[in-house]
Coordinates of C-alpha atoms in Angstrom, one line a residue:
X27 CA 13.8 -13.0 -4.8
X28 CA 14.7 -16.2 -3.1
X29 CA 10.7 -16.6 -3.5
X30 CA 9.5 -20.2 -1.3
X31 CA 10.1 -22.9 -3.7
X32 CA 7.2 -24.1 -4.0
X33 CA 4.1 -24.8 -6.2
X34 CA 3.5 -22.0 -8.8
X35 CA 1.0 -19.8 -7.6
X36 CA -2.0 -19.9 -8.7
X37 CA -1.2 -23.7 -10.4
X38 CA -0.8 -23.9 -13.7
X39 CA -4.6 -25.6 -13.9
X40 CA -5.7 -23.2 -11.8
X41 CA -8.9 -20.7 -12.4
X42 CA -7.0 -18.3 -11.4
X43 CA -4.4 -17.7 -14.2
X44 CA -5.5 -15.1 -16.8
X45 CA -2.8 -14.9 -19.2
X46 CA -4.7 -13.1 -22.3
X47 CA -2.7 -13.6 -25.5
X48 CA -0.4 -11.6 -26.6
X49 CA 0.1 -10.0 -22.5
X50 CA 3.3 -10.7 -21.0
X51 CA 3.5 -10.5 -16.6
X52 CA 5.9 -11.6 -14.2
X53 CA 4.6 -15.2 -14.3
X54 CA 6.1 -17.9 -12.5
X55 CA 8.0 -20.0 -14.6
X56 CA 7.0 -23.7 -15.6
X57 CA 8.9 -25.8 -13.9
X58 CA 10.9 -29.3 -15.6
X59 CA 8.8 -32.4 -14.5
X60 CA 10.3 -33.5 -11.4
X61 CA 11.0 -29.8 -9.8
X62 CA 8.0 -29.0 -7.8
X63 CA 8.6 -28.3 -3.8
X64 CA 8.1 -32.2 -3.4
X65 CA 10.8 -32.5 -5.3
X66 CA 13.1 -30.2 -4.1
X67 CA 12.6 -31.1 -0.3
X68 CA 13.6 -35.0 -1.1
X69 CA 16.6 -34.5 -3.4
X70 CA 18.0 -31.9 -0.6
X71 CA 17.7 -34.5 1.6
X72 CA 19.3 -37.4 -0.6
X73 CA 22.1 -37.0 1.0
X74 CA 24.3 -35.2 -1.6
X75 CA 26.6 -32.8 -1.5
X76 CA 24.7 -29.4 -1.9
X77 CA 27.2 -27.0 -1.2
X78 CA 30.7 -28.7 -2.6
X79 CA 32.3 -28.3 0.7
X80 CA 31.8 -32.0 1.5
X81 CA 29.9 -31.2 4.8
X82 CA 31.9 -28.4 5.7
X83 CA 31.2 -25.0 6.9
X84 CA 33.5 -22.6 6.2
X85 CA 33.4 -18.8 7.3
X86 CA 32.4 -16.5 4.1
X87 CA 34.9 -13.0 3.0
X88 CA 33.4 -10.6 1.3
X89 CA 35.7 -11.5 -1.7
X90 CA 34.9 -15.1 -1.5
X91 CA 31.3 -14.3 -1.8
X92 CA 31.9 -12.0 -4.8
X93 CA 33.3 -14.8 -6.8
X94 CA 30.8 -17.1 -6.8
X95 CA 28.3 -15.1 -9.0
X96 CA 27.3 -17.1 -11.9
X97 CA 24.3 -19.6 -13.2
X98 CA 26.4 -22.4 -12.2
X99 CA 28.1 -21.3 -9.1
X100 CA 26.0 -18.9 -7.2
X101 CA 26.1 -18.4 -3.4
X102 CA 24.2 -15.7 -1.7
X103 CA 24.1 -14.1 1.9
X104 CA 20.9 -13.9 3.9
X105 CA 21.1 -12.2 7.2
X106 CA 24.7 -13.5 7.8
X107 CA 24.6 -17.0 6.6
X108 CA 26.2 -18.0 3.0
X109 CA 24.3 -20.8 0.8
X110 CA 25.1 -22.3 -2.7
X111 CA 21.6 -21.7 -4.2
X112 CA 23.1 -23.4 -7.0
X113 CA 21.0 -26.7 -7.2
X114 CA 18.0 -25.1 -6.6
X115 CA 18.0 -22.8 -9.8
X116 CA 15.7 -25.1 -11.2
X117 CA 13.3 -26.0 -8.4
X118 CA 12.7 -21.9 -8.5
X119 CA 9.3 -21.0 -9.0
X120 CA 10.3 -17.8 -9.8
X121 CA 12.8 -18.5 -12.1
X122 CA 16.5 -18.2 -12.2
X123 CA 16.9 -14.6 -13.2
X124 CA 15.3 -14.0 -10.0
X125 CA 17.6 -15.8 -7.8
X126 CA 20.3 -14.4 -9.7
X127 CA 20.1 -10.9 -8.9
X128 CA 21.4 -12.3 -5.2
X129 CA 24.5 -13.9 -6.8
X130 CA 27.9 -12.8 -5.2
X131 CA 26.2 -10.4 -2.7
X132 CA 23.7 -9.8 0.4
X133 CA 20.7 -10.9 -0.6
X134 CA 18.9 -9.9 2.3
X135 CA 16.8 -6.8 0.9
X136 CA 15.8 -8.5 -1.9
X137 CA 14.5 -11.4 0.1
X138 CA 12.7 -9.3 2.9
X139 CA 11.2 -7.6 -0.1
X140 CA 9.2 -10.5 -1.5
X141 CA 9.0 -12.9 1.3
X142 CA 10.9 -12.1 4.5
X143 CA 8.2 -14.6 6.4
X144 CA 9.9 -17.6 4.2
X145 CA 11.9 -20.0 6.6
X146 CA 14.9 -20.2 4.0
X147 CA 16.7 -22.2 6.8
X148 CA 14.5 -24.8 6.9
X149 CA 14.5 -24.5 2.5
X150 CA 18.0 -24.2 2.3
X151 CA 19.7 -26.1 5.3
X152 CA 21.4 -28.4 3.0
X153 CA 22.9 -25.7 1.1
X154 CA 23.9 -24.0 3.5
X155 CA 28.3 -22.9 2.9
X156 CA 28.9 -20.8 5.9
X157 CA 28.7 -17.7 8.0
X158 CA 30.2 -14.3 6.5
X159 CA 33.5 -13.3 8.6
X160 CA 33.2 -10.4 10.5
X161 CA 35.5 -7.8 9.0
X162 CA 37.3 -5.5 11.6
X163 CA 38.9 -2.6 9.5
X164 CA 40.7 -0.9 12.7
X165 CA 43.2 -1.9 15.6
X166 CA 40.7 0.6 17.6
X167 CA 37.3 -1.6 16.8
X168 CA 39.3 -4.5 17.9
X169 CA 40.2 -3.1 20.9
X170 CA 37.5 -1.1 22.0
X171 CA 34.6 -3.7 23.3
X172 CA 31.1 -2.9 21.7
X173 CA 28.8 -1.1 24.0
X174 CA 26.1 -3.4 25.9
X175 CA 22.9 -4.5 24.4
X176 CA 19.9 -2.4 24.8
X177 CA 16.6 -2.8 23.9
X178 CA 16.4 0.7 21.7
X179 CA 13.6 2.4 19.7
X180 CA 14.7 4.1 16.6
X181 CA 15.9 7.3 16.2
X182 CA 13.9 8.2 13.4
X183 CA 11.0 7.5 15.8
X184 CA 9.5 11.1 17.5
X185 CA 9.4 10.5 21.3
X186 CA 5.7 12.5 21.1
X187 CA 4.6 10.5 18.7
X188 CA 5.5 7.4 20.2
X189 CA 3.0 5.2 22.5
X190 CA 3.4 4.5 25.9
X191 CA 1.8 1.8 28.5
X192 CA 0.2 1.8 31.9
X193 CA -1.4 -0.4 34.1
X194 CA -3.6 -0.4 37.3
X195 CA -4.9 -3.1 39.2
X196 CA -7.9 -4.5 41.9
X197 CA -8.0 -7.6 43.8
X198 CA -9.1 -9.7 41.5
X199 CA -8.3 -7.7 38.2
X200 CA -5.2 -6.6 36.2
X201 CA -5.6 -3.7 33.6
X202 CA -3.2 -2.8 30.8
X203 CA -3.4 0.6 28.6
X204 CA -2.0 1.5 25.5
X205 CA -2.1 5.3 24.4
X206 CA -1.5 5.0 20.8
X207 CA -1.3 8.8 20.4
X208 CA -3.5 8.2 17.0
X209 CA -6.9 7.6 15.8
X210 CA -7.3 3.7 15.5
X211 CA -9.5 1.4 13.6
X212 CA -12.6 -0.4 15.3
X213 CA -12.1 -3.2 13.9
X214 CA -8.7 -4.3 16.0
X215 CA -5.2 -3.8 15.7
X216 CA -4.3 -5.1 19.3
X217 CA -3.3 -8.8 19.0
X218 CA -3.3 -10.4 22.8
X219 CA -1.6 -13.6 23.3
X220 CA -0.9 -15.2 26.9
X221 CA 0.6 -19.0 27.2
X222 CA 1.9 -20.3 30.3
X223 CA 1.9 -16.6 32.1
X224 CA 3.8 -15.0 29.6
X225 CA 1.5 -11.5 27.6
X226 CA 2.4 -10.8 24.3
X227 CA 0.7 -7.8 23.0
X228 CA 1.4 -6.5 19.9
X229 CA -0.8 -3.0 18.6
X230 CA -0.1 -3.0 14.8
X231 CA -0.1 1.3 13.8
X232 CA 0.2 1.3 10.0
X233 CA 3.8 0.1 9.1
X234 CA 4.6 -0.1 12.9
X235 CA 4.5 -2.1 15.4
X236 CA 4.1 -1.6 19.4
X237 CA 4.9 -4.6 21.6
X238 CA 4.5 -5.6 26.0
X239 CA 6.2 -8.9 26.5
X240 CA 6.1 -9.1 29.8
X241 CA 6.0 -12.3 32.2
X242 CA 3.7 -11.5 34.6
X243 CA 3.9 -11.3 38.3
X244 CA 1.1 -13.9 39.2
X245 CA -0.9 -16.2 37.9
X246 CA -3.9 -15.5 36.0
X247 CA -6.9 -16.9 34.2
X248 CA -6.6 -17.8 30.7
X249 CA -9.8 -15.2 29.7
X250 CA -9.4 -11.9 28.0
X251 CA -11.0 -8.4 26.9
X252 CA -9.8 -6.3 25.1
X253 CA -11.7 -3.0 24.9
X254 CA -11.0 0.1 22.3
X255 CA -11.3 3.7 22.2
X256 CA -10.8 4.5 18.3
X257 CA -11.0 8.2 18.5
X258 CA -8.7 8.5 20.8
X259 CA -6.3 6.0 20.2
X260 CA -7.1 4.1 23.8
X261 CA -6.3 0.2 24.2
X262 CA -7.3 -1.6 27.5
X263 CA -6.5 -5.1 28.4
X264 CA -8.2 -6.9 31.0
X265 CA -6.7 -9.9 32.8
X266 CA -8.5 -11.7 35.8
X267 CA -6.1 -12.7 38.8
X268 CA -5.9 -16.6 40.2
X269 CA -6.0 -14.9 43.6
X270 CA -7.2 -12.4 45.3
X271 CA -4.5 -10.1 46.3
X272 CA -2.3 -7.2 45.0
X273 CA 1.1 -7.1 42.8
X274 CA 3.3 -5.3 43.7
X275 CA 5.0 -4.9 39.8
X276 CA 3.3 -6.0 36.5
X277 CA 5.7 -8.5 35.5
X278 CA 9.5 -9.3 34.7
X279 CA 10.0 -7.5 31.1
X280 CA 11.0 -10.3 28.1
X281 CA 12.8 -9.6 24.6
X282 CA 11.4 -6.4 22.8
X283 CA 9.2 -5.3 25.6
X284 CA 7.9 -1.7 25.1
X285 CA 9.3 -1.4 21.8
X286 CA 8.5 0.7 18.7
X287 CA 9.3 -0.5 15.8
X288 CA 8.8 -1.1 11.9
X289 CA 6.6 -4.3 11.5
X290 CA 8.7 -5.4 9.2
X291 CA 11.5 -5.8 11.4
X292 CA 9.9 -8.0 13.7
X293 CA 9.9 -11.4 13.3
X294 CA 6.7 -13.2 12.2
X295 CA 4.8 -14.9 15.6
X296 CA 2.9 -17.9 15.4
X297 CA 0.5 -19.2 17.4
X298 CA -0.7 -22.8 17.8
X299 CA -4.5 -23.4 16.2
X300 CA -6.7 -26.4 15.8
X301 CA -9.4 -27.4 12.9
X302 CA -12.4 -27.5 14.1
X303 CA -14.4 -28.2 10.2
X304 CA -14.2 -28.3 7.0
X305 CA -16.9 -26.8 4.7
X306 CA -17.3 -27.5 0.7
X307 CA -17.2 -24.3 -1.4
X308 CA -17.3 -26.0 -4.5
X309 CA -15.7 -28.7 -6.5
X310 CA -12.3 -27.6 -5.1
X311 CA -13.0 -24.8 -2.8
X312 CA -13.1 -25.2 1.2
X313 CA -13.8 -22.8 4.1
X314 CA -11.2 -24.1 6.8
X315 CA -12.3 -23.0 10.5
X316 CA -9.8 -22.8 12.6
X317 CA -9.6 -21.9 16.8
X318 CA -7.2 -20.0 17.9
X319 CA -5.7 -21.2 21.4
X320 CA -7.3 -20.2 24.7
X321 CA -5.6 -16.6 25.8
X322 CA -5.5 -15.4 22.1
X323 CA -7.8 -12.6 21.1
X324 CA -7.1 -11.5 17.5
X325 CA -8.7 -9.9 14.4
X326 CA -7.8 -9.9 10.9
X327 CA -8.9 -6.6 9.3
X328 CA -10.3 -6.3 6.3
X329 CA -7.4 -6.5 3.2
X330 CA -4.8 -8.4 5.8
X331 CA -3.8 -11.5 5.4
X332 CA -2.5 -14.7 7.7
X333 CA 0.3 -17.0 7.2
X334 CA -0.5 -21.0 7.7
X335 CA 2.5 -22.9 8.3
X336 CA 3.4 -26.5 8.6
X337 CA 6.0 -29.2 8.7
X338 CA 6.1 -30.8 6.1
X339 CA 8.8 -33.8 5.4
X340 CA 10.9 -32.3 8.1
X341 CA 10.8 -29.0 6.1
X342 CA 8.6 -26.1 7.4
X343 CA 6.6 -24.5 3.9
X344 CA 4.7 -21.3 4.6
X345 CA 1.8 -20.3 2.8
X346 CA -0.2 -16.7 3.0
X347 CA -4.1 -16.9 3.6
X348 CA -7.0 -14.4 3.7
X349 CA -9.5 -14.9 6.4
X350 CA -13.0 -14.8 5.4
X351 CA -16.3 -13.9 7.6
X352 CA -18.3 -16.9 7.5
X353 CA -21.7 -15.3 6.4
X354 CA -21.1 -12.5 3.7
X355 CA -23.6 -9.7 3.6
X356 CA -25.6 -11.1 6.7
X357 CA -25.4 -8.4 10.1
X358 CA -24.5 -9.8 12.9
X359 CA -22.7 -9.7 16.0
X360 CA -20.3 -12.6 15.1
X361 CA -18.9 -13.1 18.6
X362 CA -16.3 -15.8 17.7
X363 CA -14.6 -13.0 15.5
X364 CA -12.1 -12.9 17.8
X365 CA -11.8 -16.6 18.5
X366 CA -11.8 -18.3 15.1
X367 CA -10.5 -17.6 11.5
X368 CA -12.1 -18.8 8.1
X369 CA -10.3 -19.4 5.4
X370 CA -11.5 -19.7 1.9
X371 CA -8.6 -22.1 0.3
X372 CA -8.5 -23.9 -3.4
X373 CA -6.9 -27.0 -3.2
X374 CA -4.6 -27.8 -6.1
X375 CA -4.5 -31.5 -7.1
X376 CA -0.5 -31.2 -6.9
X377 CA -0.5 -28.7 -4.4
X378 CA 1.7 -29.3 -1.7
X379 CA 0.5 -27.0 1.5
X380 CA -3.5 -27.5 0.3
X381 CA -3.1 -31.0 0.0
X382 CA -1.5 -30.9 3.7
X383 CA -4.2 -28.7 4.8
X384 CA -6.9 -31.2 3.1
X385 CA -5.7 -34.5 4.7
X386 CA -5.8 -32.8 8.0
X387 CA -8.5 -34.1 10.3
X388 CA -10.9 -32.6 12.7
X389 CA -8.8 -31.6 15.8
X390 CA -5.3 -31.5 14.1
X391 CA -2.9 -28.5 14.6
X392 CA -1.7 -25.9 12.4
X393 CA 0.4 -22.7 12.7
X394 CA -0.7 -19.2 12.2
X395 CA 0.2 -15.8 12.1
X396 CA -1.1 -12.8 13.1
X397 CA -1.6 -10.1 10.9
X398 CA -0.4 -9.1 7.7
X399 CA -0.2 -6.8 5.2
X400 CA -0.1 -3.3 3.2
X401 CA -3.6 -2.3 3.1
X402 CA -5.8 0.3 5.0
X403 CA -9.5 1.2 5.3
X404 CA -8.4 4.6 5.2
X405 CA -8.9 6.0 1.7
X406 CA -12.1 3.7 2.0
X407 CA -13.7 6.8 4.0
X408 CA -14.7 9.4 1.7
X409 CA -15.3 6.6 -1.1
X410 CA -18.3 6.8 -3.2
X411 CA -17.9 4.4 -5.7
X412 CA -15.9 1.1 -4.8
X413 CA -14.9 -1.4 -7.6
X414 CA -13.6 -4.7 -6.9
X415 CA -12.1 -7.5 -9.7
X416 CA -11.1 -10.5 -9.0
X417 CA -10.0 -13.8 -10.5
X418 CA -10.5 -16.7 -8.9
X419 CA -9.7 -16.5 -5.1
X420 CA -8.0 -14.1 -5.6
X421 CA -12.1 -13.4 -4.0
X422 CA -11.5 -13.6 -0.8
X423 CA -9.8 -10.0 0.5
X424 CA -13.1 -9.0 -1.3
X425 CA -15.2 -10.8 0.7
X426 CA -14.3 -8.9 4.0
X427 CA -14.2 -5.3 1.6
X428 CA -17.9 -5.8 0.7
X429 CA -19.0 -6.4 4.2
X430 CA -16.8 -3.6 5.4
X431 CA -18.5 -1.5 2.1
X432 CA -22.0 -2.1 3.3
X433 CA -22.1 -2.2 6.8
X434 CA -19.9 0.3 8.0
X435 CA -19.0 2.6 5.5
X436 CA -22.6 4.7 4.2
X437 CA -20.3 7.1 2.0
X438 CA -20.1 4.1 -0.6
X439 CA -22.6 4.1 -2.9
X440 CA -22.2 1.5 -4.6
X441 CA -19.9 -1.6 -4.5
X442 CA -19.7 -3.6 -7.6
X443 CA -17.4 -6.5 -8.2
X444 CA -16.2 -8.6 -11.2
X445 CA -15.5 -11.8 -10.8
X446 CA -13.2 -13.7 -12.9
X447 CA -13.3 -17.6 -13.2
X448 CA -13.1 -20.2 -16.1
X449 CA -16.3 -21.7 -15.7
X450 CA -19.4 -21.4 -13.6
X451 CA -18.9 -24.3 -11.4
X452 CA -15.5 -22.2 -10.6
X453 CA -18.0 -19.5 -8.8
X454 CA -17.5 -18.7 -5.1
X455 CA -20.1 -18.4 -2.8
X456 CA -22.0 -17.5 -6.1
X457 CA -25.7 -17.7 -4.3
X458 CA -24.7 -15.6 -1.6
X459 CA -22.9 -13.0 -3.9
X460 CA -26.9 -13.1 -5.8
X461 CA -28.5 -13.0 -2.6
X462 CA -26.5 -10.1 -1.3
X463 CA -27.2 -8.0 -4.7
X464 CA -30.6 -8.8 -4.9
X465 CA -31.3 -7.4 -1.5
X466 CA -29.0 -4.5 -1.2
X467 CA -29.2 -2.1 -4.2
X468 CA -25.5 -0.6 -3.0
X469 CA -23.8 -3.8 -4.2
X470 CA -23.5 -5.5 -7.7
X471 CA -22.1 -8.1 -9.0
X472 CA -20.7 -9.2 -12.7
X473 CA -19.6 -12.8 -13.9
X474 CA -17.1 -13.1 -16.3
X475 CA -16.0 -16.7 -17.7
X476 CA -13.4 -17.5 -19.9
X477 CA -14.5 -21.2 -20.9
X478 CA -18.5 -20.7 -20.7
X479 CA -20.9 -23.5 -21.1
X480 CA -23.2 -23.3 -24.2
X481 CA -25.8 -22.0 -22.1
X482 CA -23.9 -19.2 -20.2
X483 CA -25.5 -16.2 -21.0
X484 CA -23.4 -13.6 -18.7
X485 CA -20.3 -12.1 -20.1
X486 CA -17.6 -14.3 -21.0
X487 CA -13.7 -13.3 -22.0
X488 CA -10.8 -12.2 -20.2
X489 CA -10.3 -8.7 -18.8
X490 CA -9.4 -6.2 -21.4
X491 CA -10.3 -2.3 -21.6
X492 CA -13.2 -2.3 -23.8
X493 CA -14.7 -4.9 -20.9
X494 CA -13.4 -2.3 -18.5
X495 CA -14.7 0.7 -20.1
X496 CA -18.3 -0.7 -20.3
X497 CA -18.0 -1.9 -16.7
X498 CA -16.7 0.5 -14.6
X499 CA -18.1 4.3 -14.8
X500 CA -17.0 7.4 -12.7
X501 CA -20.0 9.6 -12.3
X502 CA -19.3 13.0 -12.2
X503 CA -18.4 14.3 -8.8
X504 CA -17.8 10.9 -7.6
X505 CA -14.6 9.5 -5.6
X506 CA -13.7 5.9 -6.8
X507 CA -11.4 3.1 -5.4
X508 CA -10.7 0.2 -7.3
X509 CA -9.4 -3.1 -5.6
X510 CA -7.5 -6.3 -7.6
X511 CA -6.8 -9.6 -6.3
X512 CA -5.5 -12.7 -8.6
X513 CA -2.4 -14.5 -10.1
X514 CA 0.1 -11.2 -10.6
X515 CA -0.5 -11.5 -14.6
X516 CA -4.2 -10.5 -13.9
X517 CA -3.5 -8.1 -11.6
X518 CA -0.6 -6.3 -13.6
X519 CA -2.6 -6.2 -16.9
X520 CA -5.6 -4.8 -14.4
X521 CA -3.7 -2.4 -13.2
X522 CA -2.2 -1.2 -16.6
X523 CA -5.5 -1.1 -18.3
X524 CA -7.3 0.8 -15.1
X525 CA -4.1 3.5 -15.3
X526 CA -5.0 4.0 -19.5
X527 CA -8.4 4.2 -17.6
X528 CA -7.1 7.7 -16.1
X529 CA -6.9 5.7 -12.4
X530 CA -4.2 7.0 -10.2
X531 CA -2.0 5.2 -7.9
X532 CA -3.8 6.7 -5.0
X533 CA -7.4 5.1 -6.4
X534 CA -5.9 2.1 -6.8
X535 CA -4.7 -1.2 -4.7
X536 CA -3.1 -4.3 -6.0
X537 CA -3.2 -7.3 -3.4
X538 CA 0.0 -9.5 -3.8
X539 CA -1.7 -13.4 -5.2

């Protein structure tokens, strides 16, 4: 709920959309002319009276929030703070029955559990009614003081299982470890960040999340290694002094240092990055190549996705992105893994962040984020047969998978994806999808358009189970994984049609368009 108010995604023109006849999905609604995100951020800023407090704030009961629970007076509470979300019921992508399953109560969960990463303050300042009173329901919690703040782990959390941190040092070096107590992936889950003396390290376990902040004791040079032990669980991070000479303590501790704790709970870093080129995809289609800032070493897994975000007319609009390798089935070292992101990003003609991201110009600034996201390699590993569909770019958490599929993982047989799109010019990195299946006999690839050309003579449609039946096949004594990425009416009639299929939950993944 409370979704970002912002441009339907994919757009309504988009290649993206599959919305067979007759099929019903959670669609985002159309929008009245003159309610896009545009719209919304200049009429909250007209200077009108949002709330109907005339400028006001007011503190919030429990019973005053309660009453305001209808179409046309709704208020909600996120995280403490009250806002009339009345006005912009109509500037809701998502539609007003979403927004209204938060009327007259907390809203909170529901938020976290579509967007949590949404800066609603920056959306909704001009709404905003008040903060919810503190309720004190005994003499005794008004008299006994609350106990001082710590930073704690939670309970839930086994103490064996937890991970712990050392550190050694030379003259001219300073060493970090992390002992995860697990088996971790090889591909990265520590992300290193040091600005102005000050490590962040976050180690990303699954759902959780281990964190140093530290300020350290000395200054140091702005270059970093990070070096993992994956079957062992062993994280080192290398630092190299300004001077010679010895610490005598790692650092002054900062906000959530040596914490454990559910990733979701933490809130979403960013880090400053800078453009360094744009390359054409296609008609619409660019690869954005980005550097992250000196002292940041960080890679995106394969399935995890980034979040860009920018100011835009004083209001801050986050969008989520998947980073792409910049060569597809090519081997290589790729030494700027670690240094740069790609992003493979459609932009809409009424788009408001991918028209943003377009006018940008070589050497301008954006925000990112590290990590995010459900999925994990880890049923990948005893994987024979690995199907991928996707519409549009709804592509590009494939694009990672397939490298993944042939280079590091030999159980997979085969990898074969289908690619949705509208019309051939719509086809991403379609030579290097040809090149990649004529020289490696695991993968394969299938086109399907829904608005060929006279001349098209690959399969054309929209997905339905007699396309899926002929397409996918599940040898006997095989173990398959299917994977879906695309506007969430594809992917929920994909997913329904693989489950008639005889797919279970555990063979299957949905990413979130």
């Amino acid at each position: 709920m409370l979704n970002v108010p912002s441009q339907s995604f994919p757009a309504p023109s988009s290649q993206q959309r599959v919305n067979p006849s007759g099929q019903s999905g959670r669609n985002k609604v159309a929008l009245k002319p003159g309610h896009s995100l545009m719209d919304w951020i200049r009429f909250s800023k007209s200077g009108k009276d949002l709330t109907g407090l005339r400028g006001r704030l007011i503190e919030v009961t429990q019973e005053e929030l309660q009453k305001h629970h209808t179409r046309d007076d709704c208020w909600t509470c996120i995280r403490g703070m009250v806002y009339n979300i009345t006005p912009y019921m109509d500037y809701h992508p998502g539609g007003e029955e979403e927004l209204m399953k938060a009327a007259g109560i907390d809203g909170t969960d529901l938020f976290d559990q579509v967007h949590r990463w949404v800066n609603y303050e920056s959306m909704l300042k001009e709404c905003l009614v008040g903060r919810m009173a503190t309720k004190v329901t005994t003499m005794i919690k008004a008299i006994i003081p609350p106990p001082p703040a710590v930073l704690a782990q939670p309970t839930s959390v086994d103490k064996d299982s937890r991970p712990r941190y050392d550190w050694f040092q030379t003259d001219v070096t300073v060493h970090m470890v992390v002992y995860t107590k697990r088996k971790i992936s090889s591909s990265g889950c520590a992300i290193v960040d040091l600005q102005a003396g000050v490590l962040r390290l976050e180690v990303l376990l699954g759902k959780m999340s281990y964190m140093l902040h530290l300020r350290l004791a000395d200054e140091v040079e702005g270059n970093i290694s990070v070096h993992t032990a994956p079957s062992v669980g062993k994280i080192q991070v290398t630092i190299r002094k300004q001077t010679k000479e010895k610490w005598p303590s790692l650092g002054q501790p900062l906000e959530f240092h040596n914490t454990f704790l559910r990733k979701k709970d933490r809130a979403v870093y960013y880090r400053d990055c800078v453009l360094l080129s744009k390359t054409e995809v296609n008609h619409n289609t660019y690869v954005f190549r980005l550097q992250l800032p000196h002292g940041t070493v960080m890679n995106v897994p394969a399935g995890k996705h980034v979040y860009l975000k920018a100011l835009i007319e004083d209001t801050e609009v986050v969008r989520p992105y998947t980073p792409v390798h910049p060569n597809l089935g090519v081997a290589s070292n790729y030494s700027s893994k670690e240094s740069e992101l790609y992003l493979m990003i459609k932009v809409y003609p009424d788009g408001v962040f991918t028209q943003h991201l377009n006018n940008l110009h070589i050497g301008d600034h954006i925000s990112v984020s590290g990590p995010e996201g459900t999925f994990s390699v880890r049923p990948l590993r005893d994987v024979t047969y690995l199907y991928l569909l996707a519409a549009g770019t709804g592509f590009t958490p494939m694009a990672h998978l397939i490298r993944l599929a042939i280079q590091e993982i030999d159980t997979i047989r085969k990898t074969k994806l289908l690619f949705f799109n509208q019309r051939e010019e719509d086809i991403l990195w379609r030579g290097e999808l040809d090149e990649l299946a004529a020289n490696n006999e695991r993968f394969q690839v299938e086109y399907v358009l829904s608005e060929p050309c006279q001349s098209w003579t690959g399969r054309k449609g929209r997905v339905d189970e007699p396309m899926l039946q002929d397409l996918l096949n599940r040898p006997e004594g095989s173990k398959c994984y299917v994977c879906v990425c695309g506007p969430t009416a594809f992917t929920e009639l994909t997913i329904g049609l693989l489950k008639q299929q005889g797919f279970t939950d555990e063979e299957l993944h949905a990413f979130q368009g």
